[in-house]
Short mmCIF file of C-alpha atoms in Angstrom, two decimals:
data_model
loop_
_atom_site.label_atom_id
_atom_site.label_comp_id
_atom_site.label_asym_id
_atom_site.label_seq_id
_atom_site.Cartn_x
_atom_site.Cartn_y
_atom_site.Cartn_z
CA ARG A 1 0.00 0.00 0.00
CA ILE A 2 1.31 3.42 -0.98
CA ASN A 3 1.13 6.11 1.68
CA ARG A 4 0.44 9.17 -0.45
CA SER A 5 0.21 11.50 2.53
CA LYS A 6 4.01 11.70 2.76
CA TYR A 7 4.26 13.07 -0.79
CA ARG A 8 3.68 16.77 -1.35
CA PHE A 9 2.18 17.30 -4.76
CA HIS A 10 1.68 20.71 -6.30
CA SER A 11 -1.47 21.36 -8.25
CA ALA A 12 -0.95 22.66 -11.74
CA PHE A 13 -3.72 25.15 -11.06
CA GLY A 14 -3.13 25.75 -7.34
CA ASP A 15 -1.14 28.97 -7.54
CA MET A 16 -2.72 31.76 -9.46
CA ALA A 17 0.34 34.01 -9.76
CA ALA A 18 -0.66 34.56 -13.39
CA LYS A 19 -3.59 36.64 -12.14
CA ILE A 20 -1.15 39.08 -10.56
CA SER A 21 -0.16 41.78 -13.01
CA LEU A 22 3.53 41.93 -13.86
CA PRO A 23 5.06 45.38 -13.39
CA PRO A 24 6.95 46.57 -16.52
CA ASP A 25 10.23 46.90 -14.58
CA LYS A 26 10.03 43.21 -13.57
CA VAL A 27 9.32 42.21 -17.18
CA ASP A 28 12.35 44.22 -18.36
CA GLN A 29 14.50 42.69 -15.64
CA LEU A 30 13.52 39.16 -16.67
CA VAL A 31 13.92 39.84 -20.40
CA LYS A 32 17.45 41.17 -19.87
CA ALA A 33 18.35 38.29 -17.53
CA CYS A 34 17.20 35.60 -19.96
CA MET A 35 19.10 37.26 -22.82
CA LYS A 36 22.26 37.23 -20.71
CA ALA A 37 21.67 33.60 -19.66
CA LYS A 38 21.41 32.62 -23.34
CA ASP A 39 25.03 33.70 -23.79
CA ALA A 40 26.11 30.86 -21.49
CA ALA A 41 24.25 28.16 -23.48
CA TYR A 42 26.21 25.09 -24.55
CA ALA A 43 24.59 24.21 -27.88
CA PRO A 44 27.31 22.77 -30.18
CA TYR A 45 24.93 20.29 -31.85
CA SER A 46 21.81 22.33 -32.54
CA ASN A 47 23.40 25.80 -32.62
CA PHE A 48 20.15 26.89 -30.93
CA PRO A 49 21.07 28.69 -27.70
CA VAL A 50 18.25 29.32 -25.24
CA GLY A 51 18.21 31.38 -22.06
CA ALA A 52 15.66 31.50 -19.27
CA ALA A 53 15.12 33.68 -16.21
CA LEU A 54 12.66 32.54 -13.55
CA MET A 55 11.38 34.93 -10.87
CA SER A 56 10.15 33.56 -7.56
CA THR A 57 7.33 35.27 -5.72
CA ASP A 58 9.90 36.71 -3.30
CA GLY A 59 11.67 38.44 -6.21
CA ARG A 60 14.70 36.20 -6.62
CA ILE A 61 15.76 35.45 -10.20
CA PHE A 62 17.19 32.10 -11.25
CA THR A 63 18.71 31.86 -14.71
CA GLY A 64 19.29 28.84 -16.88
CA CYS A 65 20.55 27.94 -20.32
CA ASN A 66 20.30 24.88 -22.48
CA VAL A 67 23.15 22.39 -22.04
CA GLU A 68 23.40 19.87 -24.86
CA ASN A 69 25.14 16.52 -24.83
CA ALA A 70 26.44 14.22 -27.58
CA ALA A 71 23.94 11.69 -26.22
CA TYR A 72 21.05 13.96 -27.24
CA PRO A 73 18.41 12.90 -24.67
CA LEU A 74 20.76 13.87 -21.85
CA GLY A 75 20.66 17.56 -22.67
CA ILE A 76 18.66 19.95 -20.52
CA CYS A 77 16.53 22.87 -21.64
CA ALA A 78 17.05 26.38 -20.29
CA GLU A 79 13.65 26.46 -18.57
CA ARG A 80 14.26 23.23 -16.68
CA CYS A 81 17.78 24.36 -15.80
CA ALA A 82 16.39 27.55 -14.22
CA MET A 83 13.64 25.61 -12.44
CA ALA A 84 16.12 23.07 -11.05
CA LYS A 85 18.29 25.89 -9.69
CA ALA A 86 15.29 27.54 -8.04
CA VAL A 87 13.93 24.34 -6.53
CA SER A 88 17.39 23.37 -5.27
CA GLU A 89 17.44 26.72 -3.44
CA GLY A 90 14.07 26.02 -1.80
CA CYS A 91 11.77 28.01 -4.10
CA ARG A 92 8.40 26.53 -4.99
CA LYS A 93 6.31 29.59 -5.95
CA PHE A 94 6.92 31.64 -9.05
CA LEU A 95 5.72 34.86 -10.60
CA ALA A 96 7.16 34.56 -14.12
CA ILE A 97 9.71 33.02 -16.45
CA ALA A 98 11.22 34.68 -19.52
CA VAL A 99 12.66 32.67 -22.40
CA SER A 100 14.97 33.87 -25.18
CA THR A 101 16.45 32.45 -28.38
CA ASN A 102 18.18 33.94 -31.42
CA VAL A 103 15.11 33.38 -33.61
CA ASP A 104 13.28 36.47 -34.90
CA ASP A 105 9.98 35.07 -33.69
CA PHE A 106 8.45 34.14 -30.35
CA VAL A 107 9.58 30.64 -29.38
CA SER A 108 7.72 28.90 -26.56
CA PRO A 109 8.96 26.19 -24.19
CA CYS A 110 8.90 22.58 -25.39
CA GLY A 111 6.27 20.17 -24.07
CA SER A 112 8.53 18.73 -21.38
CA CYS A 113 9.33 22.19 -20.06
CA ARG A 114 5.67 23.17 -20.11
CA GLN A 115 4.85 20.16 -17.94
CA VAL A 116 7.67 20.98 -15.50
CA LEU A 117 6.51 24.60 -15.25
CA ALA A 118 2.91 23.45 -14.69
CA GLU A 119 4.06 21.37 -11.72
CA PHE A 120 4.57 24.66 -9.87
CA GLY A 121 1.34 26.44 -10.78
CA ASP A 122 0.06 28.97 -13.26
CA PHE A 123 2.37 31.95 -13.71
CA HIS A 124 3.50 34.29 -16.46
CA VAL A 125 5.61 33.06 -19.40
CA ILE A 126 7.40 35.84 -21.26
CA LEU A 127 8.44 34.91 -24.78
CA THR A 128 11.13 37.22 -26.16
CA LYS A 129 12.75 38.13 -29.45
CA PRO A 130 16.37 39.27 -29.92
CA ASP A 131 15.15 42.87 -30.33
CA LEU A 132 13.81 42.65 -26.72
CA SER A 133 10.18 42.69 -27.80
CA HIS A 134 8.09 40.22 -25.84
CA LYS A 135 4.75 38.49 -25.54
CA ILE A 136 3.27 37.45 -22.18
CA LEU A 137 1.26 34.25 -21.80
CA THR A 138 0.59 31.95 -18.86
CA VAL A 139 1.56 28.36 -18.13
CA VAL A 140 -2.09 27.31 -18.41
CA GLU A 141 -2.37 29.00 -21.81
CA LEU A 142 0.66 27.01 -23.00
CA LEU A 143 -0.48 23.72 -21.43
CA PRO A 144 -4.20 23.89 -20.69
CA HIS A 145 -4.67 20.23 -19.73
CA SER A 146 -1.48 19.37 -17.87
CA PHE A 147 -1.01 16.18 -15.92
CA SER A 148 -1.02 17.07 -12.22
CA SER A 149 -1.21 15.73 -8.69
CA LYS A 150 -5.00 15.70 -9.10
CA GLU A 151 -4.67 12.69 -11.41
CA LEU A 152 -2.20 10.95 -9.10
CA ASN A 153 -4.41 11.52 -6.09
CA SER A 154 -7.43 10.09 -7.89
CA VAL A 155 -5.84 6.64 -8.36
CA PRO A 156 -7.52 4.13 -6.04
CA GLU A 157 -5.34 2.59 -3.34
CA ARG A 158 -4.22 -0.98 -3.96
CA GLN A 159 -5.66 -3.53 -1.60
#
C-alpha cells in the first residue's frame, strides 16, 4: 500500500500568480536576464542557444541555459535548468519566467518544459525576441490540460 500523505504534490492550477499583473520593470529585468543567460548556453549540436530567467514570488531570479550533450536525450533545456536551480534553493512559488532564443519570432517552451513549469502552478511566461520585444502568456495557456497531482491523487489505493 502506498502512503500518499508523505508526498507533497503541487497542483498545476493551485497557484494563481498569473492573475497578478507583472510590473513593466520586472518584465524588463527578466527579459534582460534571460538574454544574458542565453550567452552561457552550450549548444554545439543544434546551434540553438536558449536562455531563461525565472522569478520567484519573493523576487529572486534564477537563470538557466540549455546544455546539450552528444547523447542527445541527456541535454537539458534552459527552462528546466532555471527551475532546477530555483527548486534546489528552496523556491516553490513563481511569478514569471522569460525565455529567449536567437530566432526572430516568439519561441515557446517545449512540451517537457511546459509540464515541469505546470508542476509549480500557473504563472506568467514571457516569450522574447532578440530585439527585446516580448509576448506574455501563462503556463495554463501554453499547457491547458497538464497532468497534475490531481490525477495521481485520484488513483484508487491498492488492496
